[in-house]
Amino acid sequence: MFENFYIFASVNPISMEDRLSIEDIGGRLRASGLKVTNQRIAVYRALASLGHASVDSIVSEVRRTLPVVTVAAVYNILETMAESGLIGRVLSTGRKIYDITPAYHDHLIVDDGCEVVDLEDPEIRRLVEMHLSGKSFEGYRVRGARLYVDVEKI
């Protein structure tokens, strides 16, 4: 029904006025059981400013303050943060995209993945949850659902 898509850009960033302080980020890292390091602070701040982003986009942002950071280091930090529940991942068949919002929520995938936008529609969420609450999948238990809607700008 829908074609595979590649996601690489981002929208829904935290505004400059809402930029997180080092203390705020450090508190979030510690609350997730992670050690506070300069690289982790820079990676979290970069993702917070981008909203949704690929590793490459985050590396470019981090290198503004830490020019020698490696792609591997950023990737490992992002994976550690995602595993700890501090950030989320946008699942797709294309590149891995990280999301500053770790909670289950829905997305619009714009123009074959050129943008990822949070989809905030309580009615759609209610319908999906209502539909899945009565479903059983042999051998599986539903833990949650994320909706990805492929759209194009008009």
Short mmCIF file of N, CA and C in Angstrom, two decimals:
data_model
loop_
_atom_site.label_atom_id
_atom_site.label_comp_id
_atom_site.label_asym_id
_atom_site.label_seq_id
_atom_site.Cartn_x
_atom_site.Cartn_y
_atom_site.Cartn_z
N MET A 1 0.82 -1.20 0.00
CA MET A 1 0.00 0.00 0.00
C MET A 1 0.87 1.26 0.00
N PHE A 2 1.82 1.35 0.96
CA PHE A 2 2.71 2.50 1.01
C PHE A 2 4.10 2.06 0.58
N GLU A 3 4.82 2.94 -0.07
CA GLU A 3 6.18 2.63 -0.49
C GLU A 3 7.14 2.84 0.68
N ASN A 4 8.29 2.19 0.59
CA ASN A 4 9.33 2.43 1.59
C ASN A 4 9.83 3.86 1.42
N PHE A 5 10.31 4.44 2.50
CA PHE A 5 10.79 5.81 2.42
C PHE A 5 12.03 5.97 3.28
N TYR A 6 12.81 6.99 2.96
CA TYR A 6 14.02 7.29 3.70
C TYR A 6 13.84 8.62 4.39
N ILE A 7 14.12 8.65 5.67
CA ILE A 7 13.92 9.84 6.48
C ILE A 7 15.29 10.43 6.81
N PHE A 8 15.45 11.72 6.59
CA PHE A 8 16.74 12.28 6.92
C PHE A 8 16.69 13.69 7.48
N ALA A 9 15.60 14.36 7.41
CA ALA A 9 15.54 15.73 7.91
C ALA A 9 14.67 15.77 9.15
N SER A 10 14.47 16.97 9.68
CA SER A 10 13.73 17.05 10.93
C SER A 10 12.92 18.32 11.02
N VAL A 11 11.88 18.23 11.83
CA VAL A 11 11.10 19.40 12.19
C VAL A 11 10.66 19.23 13.64
N ASN A 12 9.91 20.18 14.16
CA ASN A 12 9.44 20.19 15.54
C ASN A 12 10.59 20.35 16.54
N PRO A 13 11.55 21.23 16.27
CA PRO A 13 12.65 21.40 17.21
C PRO A 13 12.21 22.18 18.45
N ILE A 14 13.05 22.09 19.48
CA ILE A 14 12.86 22.94 20.65
C ILE A 14 13.34 24.33 20.26
N SER A 15 12.57 25.35 20.55
CA SER A 15 12.94 26.71 20.14
C SER A 15 14.17 27.17 20.91
N MET A 16 14.82 28.18 20.37
CA MET A 16 16.02 28.71 21.00
C MET A 16 15.73 29.20 22.42
N GLU A 17 14.52 29.74 22.65
CA GLU A 17 14.17 30.21 23.98
C GLU A 17 14.07 29.04 24.96
N ASP A 18 13.74 27.86 24.43
CA ASP A 18 13.56 26.69 25.27
C ASP A 18 14.81 25.81 25.34
N ARG A 19 15.92 26.30 24.78
CA ARG A 19 17.14 25.48 24.79
C ARG A 19 17.46 25.06 26.21
N LEU A 20 17.83 23.83 26.35
CA LEU A 20 18.07 23.26 27.66
C LEU A 20 19.45 23.64 28.18
N SER A 21 19.51 23.90 29.47
CA SER A 21 20.79 24.20 30.09
C SER A 21 21.56 22.89 30.29
N ILE A 22 22.83 23.03 30.54
CA ILE A 22 23.66 21.86 30.82
C ILE A 22 23.13 21.13 32.05
N GLU A 23 22.66 21.89 33.03
CA GLU A 23 22.11 21.27 34.25
C GLU A 23 20.84 20.48 33.93
N ASP A 24 19.97 21.02 33.07
CA ASP A 24 18.75 20.31 32.67
C ASP A 24 19.10 19.00 31.97
N ILE A 25 20.03 19.08 31.02
CA ILE A 25 20.42 17.89 30.26
C ILE A 25 21.10 16.89 31.19
N GLY A 26 21.97 17.38 32.05
CA GLY A 26 22.64 16.49 33.00
C GLY A 26 21.64 15.78 33.89
N GLY A 27 20.62 16.49 34.34
CA GLY A 27 19.58 15.87 35.16
C GLY A 27 18.82 14.80 34.41
N ARG A 28 18.53 15.05 33.14
CA ARG A 28 17.84 14.05 32.32
C ARG A 28 18.70 12.83 32.09
N LEU A 29 19.99 13.05 31.84
CA LEU A 29 20.92 11.92 31.66
C LEU A 29 20.98 11.08 32.93
N ARG A 30 21.19 11.75 34.07
CA ARG A 30 21.27 11.02 35.34
C ARG A 30 19.98 10.27 35.65
N ALA A 31 18.83 10.91 35.38
CA ALA A 31 17.54 10.26 35.64
C ALA A 31 17.35 9.01 34.77
N SER A 32 18.04 8.97 33.64
CA SER A 32 17.98 7.80 32.76
C SER A 32 19.08 6.79 33.07
N GLY A 33 19.85 7.07 34.13
CA GLY A 33 20.91 6.15 34.52
C GLY A 33 22.19 6.29 33.73
N LEU A 34 22.35 7.43 33.06
CA LEU A 34 23.54 7.63 32.22
C LEU A 34 24.50 8.62 32.88
N LYS A 35 25.79 8.38 32.64
CA LYS A 35 26.83 9.29 33.11
C LYS A 35 26.77 10.57 32.28
N VAL A 36 27.01 11.70 32.92
CA VAL A 36 27.01 12.99 32.24
C VAL A 36 28.40 13.24 31.66
N THR A 37 28.46 13.39 30.32
CA THR A 37 29.72 13.72 29.65
C THR A 37 29.46 14.88 28.69
N ASN A 38 30.54 15.55 28.30
CA ASN A 38 30.39 16.66 27.35
C ASN A 38 29.79 16.18 26.03
N GLN A 39 30.21 15.01 25.55
CA GLN A 39 29.68 14.50 24.29
C GLN A 39 28.19 14.19 24.41
N ARG A 40 27.78 13.56 25.49
CA ARG A 40 26.35 13.26 25.66
C ARG A 40 25.52 14.53 25.75
N ILE A 41 26.03 15.52 26.45
CA ILE A 41 25.32 16.80 26.53
C ILE A 41 25.17 17.41 25.14
N ALA A 42 26.26 17.41 24.37
CA ALA A 42 26.23 18.00 23.02
C ALA A 42 25.27 17.24 22.10
N VAL A 43 25.26 15.91 22.19
CA VAL A 43 24.38 15.10 21.34
C VAL A 43 22.92 15.34 21.72
N TYR A 44 22.62 15.35 23.01
CA TYR A 44 21.24 15.57 23.44
C TYR A 44 20.77 16.97 23.03
N ARG A 45 21.62 17.96 23.24
CA ARG A 45 21.27 19.33 22.87
C ARG A 45 21.03 19.44 21.36
N ALA A 46 21.86 18.76 20.56
CA ALA A 46 21.69 18.80 19.10
C ALA A 46 20.35 18.19 18.71
N LEU A 47 20.02 17.03 19.26
CA LEU A 47 18.74 16.40 18.93
C LEU A 47 17.58 17.25 19.41
N ALA A 48 17.72 17.87 20.59
CA ALA A 48 16.66 18.75 21.10
C ALA A 48 16.42 19.92 20.15
N SER A 49 17.48 20.43 19.55
CA SER A 49 17.31 21.57 18.63
C SER A 49 16.74 21.13 17.29
N LEU A 50 16.94 19.86 16.92
CA LEU A 50 16.45 19.36 15.63
C LEU A 50 15.08 18.70 15.72
N GLY A 51 14.76 18.10 16.84
CA GLY A 51 13.48 17.42 17.01
C GLY A 51 13.51 15.98 16.56
N HIS A 52 13.67 15.75 15.28
CA HIS A 52 13.85 14.43 14.67
C HIS A 52 15.06 14.56 13.76
N ALA A 53 15.97 13.58 13.82
CA ALA A 53 17.17 13.73 12.98
C ALA A 53 17.89 12.41 12.78
N SER A 54 18.59 12.34 11.65
CA SER A 54 19.47 11.21 11.36
C SER A 54 20.79 11.42 12.10
N VAL A 55 21.58 10.37 12.17
CA VAL A 55 22.91 10.47 12.79
C VAL A 55 23.72 11.55 12.09
N ASP A 56 23.70 11.58 10.76
CA ASP A 56 24.49 12.57 10.02
C ASP A 56 24.09 14.00 10.38
N SER A 57 22.79 14.25 10.50
CA SER A 57 22.34 15.60 10.87
C SER A 57 22.78 15.96 12.28
N ILE A 58 22.73 15.00 13.17
CA ILE A 58 23.13 15.25 14.56
C ILE A 58 24.64 15.47 14.64
N VAL A 59 25.41 14.68 13.89
CA VAL A 59 26.87 14.86 13.86
C VAL A 59 27.20 16.27 13.39
N SER A 60 26.55 16.73 12.33
CA SER A 60 26.82 18.09 11.82
C SER A 60 26.54 19.14 12.88
N GLU A 61 25.46 18.96 13.62
CA GLU A 61 25.10 19.92 14.68
C GLU A 61 26.09 19.86 15.83
N VAL A 62 26.46 18.66 16.25
CA VAL A 62 27.40 18.49 17.37
C VAL A 62 28.76 19.06 17.01
N ARG A 63 29.18 18.91 15.78
CA ARG A 63 30.51 19.38 15.37
C ARG A 63 30.64 20.90 15.42
N ARG A 64 29.56 21.60 15.59
CA ARG A 64 29.65 23.06 15.77
C ARG A 64 30.34 23.39 17.08
N THR A 65 30.15 22.52 18.09
CA THR A 65 30.78 22.77 19.39
C THR A 65 31.89 21.78 19.71
N LEU A 66 31.83 20.58 19.12
CA LEU A 66 32.86 19.56 19.33
C LEU A 66 33.34 19.08 17.96
N PRO A 67 34.23 19.82 17.32
CA PRO A 67 34.60 19.53 15.93
C PRO A 67 35.23 18.17 15.68
N VAL A 68 35.80 17.53 16.68
CA VAL A 68 36.48 16.27 16.45
C VAL A 68 35.63 15.04 16.81
N VAL A 69 34.38 15.22 17.12
CA VAL A 69 33.53 14.08 17.47
C VAL A 69 33.35 13.17 16.25
N THR A 70 33.36 11.85 16.47
CA THR A 70 33.23 10.92 15.36
C THR A 70 31.77 10.50 15.17
N VAL A 71 31.48 10.04 13.97
CA VAL A 71 30.14 9.52 13.68
C VAL A 71 29.85 8.34 14.60
N ALA A 72 30.82 7.47 14.78
CA ALA A 72 30.63 6.29 15.63
C ALA A 72 30.30 6.68 17.07
N ALA A 73 30.98 7.70 17.58
CA ALA A 73 30.71 8.15 18.96
C ALA A 73 29.29 8.67 19.08
N VAL A 74 28.86 9.48 18.12
CA VAL A 74 27.50 10.03 18.15
C VAL A 74 26.48 8.90 18.04
N TYR A 75 26.71 7.97 17.13
CA TYR A 75 25.80 6.84 16.97
C TYR A 75 25.69 6.04 18.27
N ASN A 76 26.82 5.74 18.89
CA ASN A 76 26.81 4.98 20.14
C ASN A 76 26.09 5.72 21.25
N ILE A 77 26.29 7.02 21.33
CA ILE A 77 25.60 7.83 22.34
C ILE A 77 24.10 7.81 22.10
N LEU A 78 23.69 7.98 20.85
CA LEU A 78 22.26 7.96 20.52
C LEU A 78 21.63 6.62 20.86
N GLU A 79 22.31 5.55 20.54
CA GLU A 79 21.78 4.21 20.84
C GLU A 79 21.67 4.00 22.35
N THR A 80 22.67 4.45 23.09
CA THR A 80 22.63 4.34 24.55
C THR A 80 21.46 5.15 25.11
N MET A 81 21.27 6.35 24.60
CA MET A 81 20.15 7.19 25.06
C MET A 81 18.81 6.57 24.71
N ALA A 82 18.70 5.99 23.52
CA ALA A 82 17.45 5.35 23.11
C ALA A 82 17.17 4.12 23.97
N GLU A 83 18.20 3.32 24.22
CA GLU A 83 18.02 2.12 25.05
C GLU A 83 17.63 2.47 26.48
N SER A 84 18.10 3.61 26.97
CA SER A 84 17.77 4.03 28.33
C SER A 84 16.39 4.68 28.42
N GLY A 85 15.78 4.96 27.25
CA GLY A 85 14.46 5.58 27.24
C GLY A 85 14.49 7.11 27.26
N LEU A 86 15.68 7.68 27.15
CA LEU A 86 15.80 9.14 27.17
C LEU A 86 15.31 9.78 25.87
N ILE A 87 15.54 9.11 24.75
CA ILE A 87 15.08 9.59 23.44
C ILE A 87 14.36 8.44 22.74
N GLY A 88 13.72 8.75 21.63
CA GLY A 88 13.03 7.72 20.87
C GLY A 88 13.66 7.52 19.51
N ARG A 89 13.11 6.55 18.82
CA ARG A 89 13.52 6.27 17.44
C ARG A 89 12.28 6.32 16.57
N VAL A 90 12.43 6.85 15.36
CA VAL A 90 11.37 6.78 14.36
C VAL A 90 11.71 5.56 13.52
N LEU A 91 10.84 4.59 13.58
CA LEU A 91 11.08 3.34 12.86
C LEU A 91 10.64 3.47 11.42
N SER A 92 11.48 3.02 10.54
CA SER A 92 11.12 3.02 9.12
C SER A 92 11.99 1.99 8.43
N THR A 93 11.76 1.80 7.15
CA THR A 93 12.59 0.87 6.41
C THR A 93 13.83 1.56 5.86
N GLY A 94 13.93 2.84 6.10
CA GLY A 94 15.09 3.60 5.63
C GLY A 94 16.08 3.83 6.75
N ARG A 95 16.71 5.00 6.73
CA ARG A 95 17.70 5.33 7.75
C ARG A 95 17.06 5.44 9.13
N LYS A 96 17.89 5.22 10.14
CA LYS A 96 17.43 5.34 11.52
C LYS A 96 17.33 6.83 11.86
N ILE A 97 16.19 7.22 12.41
CA ILE A 97 15.95 8.59 12.82
C ILE A 97 15.70 8.61 14.32
N TYR A 98 16.31 9.55 15.00
CA TYR A 98 16.13 9.68 16.44
C TYR A 98 15.15 10.82 16.72
N ASP A 99 14.42 10.68 17.81
CA ASP A 99 13.34 11.58 18.16
C ASP A 99 13.56 12.06 19.59
N ILE A 100 13.50 13.35 19.82
CA ILE A 100 13.70 13.90 21.16
C ILE A 100 12.59 13.45 22.11
N THR A 101 11.45 13.04 21.57
CA THR A 101 10.32 12.59 22.39
C THR A 101 10.34 11.07 22.47
N PRO A 102 10.60 10.51 23.66
CA PRO A 102 10.71 9.06 23.76
C PRO A 102 9.37 8.32 23.81
N ALA A 103 8.30 8.99 24.17
CA ALA A 103 7.00 8.33 24.33
C ALA A 103 6.42 7.91 22.98
N TYR A 104 5.58 6.88 23.02
CA TYR A 104 4.86 6.46 21.81
C TYR A 104 4.07 7.65 21.29
N HIS A 105 4.25 7.96 20.03
CA HIS A 105 3.43 8.98 19.37
C HIS A 105 3.52 8.78 17.87
N ASP A 106 2.66 9.45 17.16
CA ASP A 106 2.51 9.23 15.73
C ASP A 106 3.27 10.29 14.93
N HIS A 107 3.52 9.97 13.64
CA HIS A 107 4.30 10.87 12.79
C HIS A 107 3.71 10.97 11.39
N LEU A 108 3.95 12.12 10.80
CA LEU A 108 3.75 12.31 9.36
C LEU A 108 5.13 12.18 8.72
N ILE A 109 5.22 11.39 7.68
CA ILE A 109 6.46 11.27 6.92
C ILE A 109 6.22 12.06 5.63
N VAL A 110 6.89 13.20 5.51
CA VAL A 110 6.60 14.17 4.47
C VAL A 110 7.52 13.99 3.27
N ASP A 111 6.91 13.98 2.07
CA ASP A 111 7.67 13.96 0.81
C ASP A 111 8.76 12.89 0.80
N ASP A 112 8.32 11.65 0.97
CA ASP A 112 9.23 10.50 0.94
C ASP A 112 10.35 10.59 1.97
N GLY A 113 10.05 11.17 3.11
CA GLY A 113 11.01 11.19 4.20
C GLY A 113 11.87 12.43 4.30
N CYS A 114 11.56 13.47 3.54
CA CYS A 114 12.34 14.71 3.64
C CYS A 114 12.13 15.41 4.98
N GLU A 115 11.00 15.16 5.61
CA GLU A 115 10.70 15.71 6.94
C GLU A 115 9.96 14.66 7.75
N VAL A 116 10.10 14.75 9.05
CA VAL A 116 9.31 13.96 9.98
C VAL A 116 8.62 14.96 10.90
N VAL A 117 7.29 14.84 11.01
CA VAL A 117 6.51 15.78 11.80
C VAL A 117 5.68 14.98 12.80
N ASP A 118 5.66 15.42 14.05
CA ASP A 118 4.79 14.78 15.03
C ASP A 118 3.35 14.97 14.62
N LEU A 119 2.58 13.90 14.67
CA LEU A 119 1.16 13.93 14.35
C LEU A 119 0.39 13.91 15.66
N GLU A 120 -0.29 15.00 15.94
CA GLU A 120 -1.06 15.12 17.17
C GLU A 120 -2.53 15.17 16.80
N ASP A 121 -3.14 14.00 16.79
CA ASP A 121 -4.56 13.88 16.45
C ASP A 121 -5.19 12.89 17.43
N PRO A 122 -5.79 13.38 18.50
CA PRO A 122 -6.36 12.49 19.52
C PRO A 122 -7.42 11.54 18.97
N GLU A 123 -8.14 11.93 17.95
CA GLU A 123 -9.17 11.07 17.38
C GLU A 123 -8.55 9.86 16.69
N ILE A 124 -7.49 10.09 15.92
CA ILE A 124 -6.80 8.96 15.28
C ILE A 124 -6.22 8.05 16.35
N ARG A 125 -5.58 8.62 17.35
CA ARG A 125 -4.99 7.84 18.44
C ARG A 125 -6.06 6.99 19.12
N ARG A 126 -7.22 7.59 19.40
CA ARG A 126 -8.32 6.88 20.06
C ARG A 126 -8.80 5.72 19.19
N LEU A 127 -8.96 5.96 17.89
CA LEU A 127 -9.43 4.91 16.98
C LEU A 127 -8.44 3.75 16.88
N VAL A 128 -7.16 4.06 16.79
CA VAL A 128 -6.14 3.01 16.71
C VAL A 128 -6.13 2.19 17.99
N GLU A 129 -6.13 2.86 19.14
CA GLU A 129 -6.12 2.15 20.41
C GLU A 129 -7.37 1.31 20.59
N MET A 130 -8.53 1.85 20.20
CA MET A 130 -9.79 1.12 20.32
C MET A 130 -9.74 -0.13 19.42
N HIS A 131 -9.25 0.04 18.21
CA HIS A 131 -9.17 -1.09 17.27
C HIS A 131 -8.24 -2.18 17.81
N LEU A 132 -7.08 -1.79 18.29
CA LEU A 132 -6.10 -2.77 18.75
C LEU A 132 -6.47 -3.41 20.08
N SER A 133 -7.26 -2.74 20.89
CA SER A 133 -7.61 -3.30 22.19
C SER A 133 -8.41 -4.59 22.05
N GLY A 134 -9.14 -4.74 20.97
CA GLY A 134 -9.93 -5.95 20.77
C GLY A 134 -9.25 -6.98 19.91
N LYS A 135 -8.03 -6.73 19.50
CA LYS A 135 -7.31 -7.64 18.59
C LYS A 135 -6.41 -8.60 19.36
N SER A 136 -6.30 -9.78 18.80
CA SER A 136 -5.29 -10.70 19.30
C SER A 136 -4.50 -11.20 18.10
N PHE A 137 -3.20 -11.27 18.28
CA PHE A 137 -2.31 -11.76 17.25
C PHE A 137 -1.66 -13.00 17.83
N GLU A 138 -1.89 -14.12 17.20
CA GLU A 138 -1.43 -15.40 17.76
C GLU A 138 0.06 -15.35 18.09
N GLY A 139 0.35 -15.57 19.36
CA GLY A 139 1.73 -15.60 19.81
C GLY A 139 2.32 -14.24 20.14
N TYR A 140 1.50 -13.17 20.07
CA TYR A 140 2.01 -11.82 20.33
C TYR A 140 1.08 -11.06 21.26
N ARG A 141 1.67 -10.11 21.98
CA ARG A 141 0.92 -9.20 22.83
C ARG A 141 1.22 -7.78 22.36
N VAL A 142 0.21 -6.98 22.16
CA VAL A 142 0.40 -5.59 21.72
C VAL A 142 0.91 -4.78 22.91
N ARG A 143 2.06 -4.11 22.71
CA ARG A 143 2.64 -3.24 23.73
C ARG A 143 2.36 -1.77 23.45
N GLY A 144 2.07 -1.46 22.24
CA GLY A 144 1.84 -0.08 21.85
C GLY A 144 1.74 -0.01 20.34
N ALA A 145 1.41 1.16 19.85
CA ALA A 145 1.29 1.33 18.40
C ALA A 145 1.76 2.72 18.02
N ARG A 146 2.44 2.77 16.91
CA ARG A 146 2.87 4.05 16.33
C ARG A 146 2.32 4.10 14.92
N LEU A 147 1.79 5.23 14.57
CA LEU A 147 1.23 5.41 13.24
C LEU A 147 2.17 6.31 12.45
N TYR A 148 2.53 5.86 11.24
CA TYR A 148 3.34 6.66 10.32
C TYR A 148 2.50 6.90 9.09
N VAL A 149 2.21 8.16 8.80
CA VAL A 149 1.38 8.51 7.67
C VAL A 149 2.27 9.17 6.62
N ASP A 150 2.29 8.59 5.43
CA ASP A 150 3.10 9.12 4.32
C ASP A 150 2.30 10.22 3.64
N VAL A 151 2.83 11.45 3.65
CA VAL A 151 2.12 12.59 3.08
C VAL A 151 3.04 13.38 2.14
N GLU A 152 2.46 14.26 1.35
CA GLU A 152 3.25 15.18 0.56
C GLU A 152 2.71 16.60 0.78
N LYS A 153 3.62 17.57 0.72
CA LYS A 153 3.20 18.97 0.87
C LYS A 153 2.42 19.39 -0.35
N ILE A 154 1.39 20.18 -0.12
CA ILE A 154 0.60 20.71 -1.24
C ILE A 154 0.63 22.21 -1.26
#
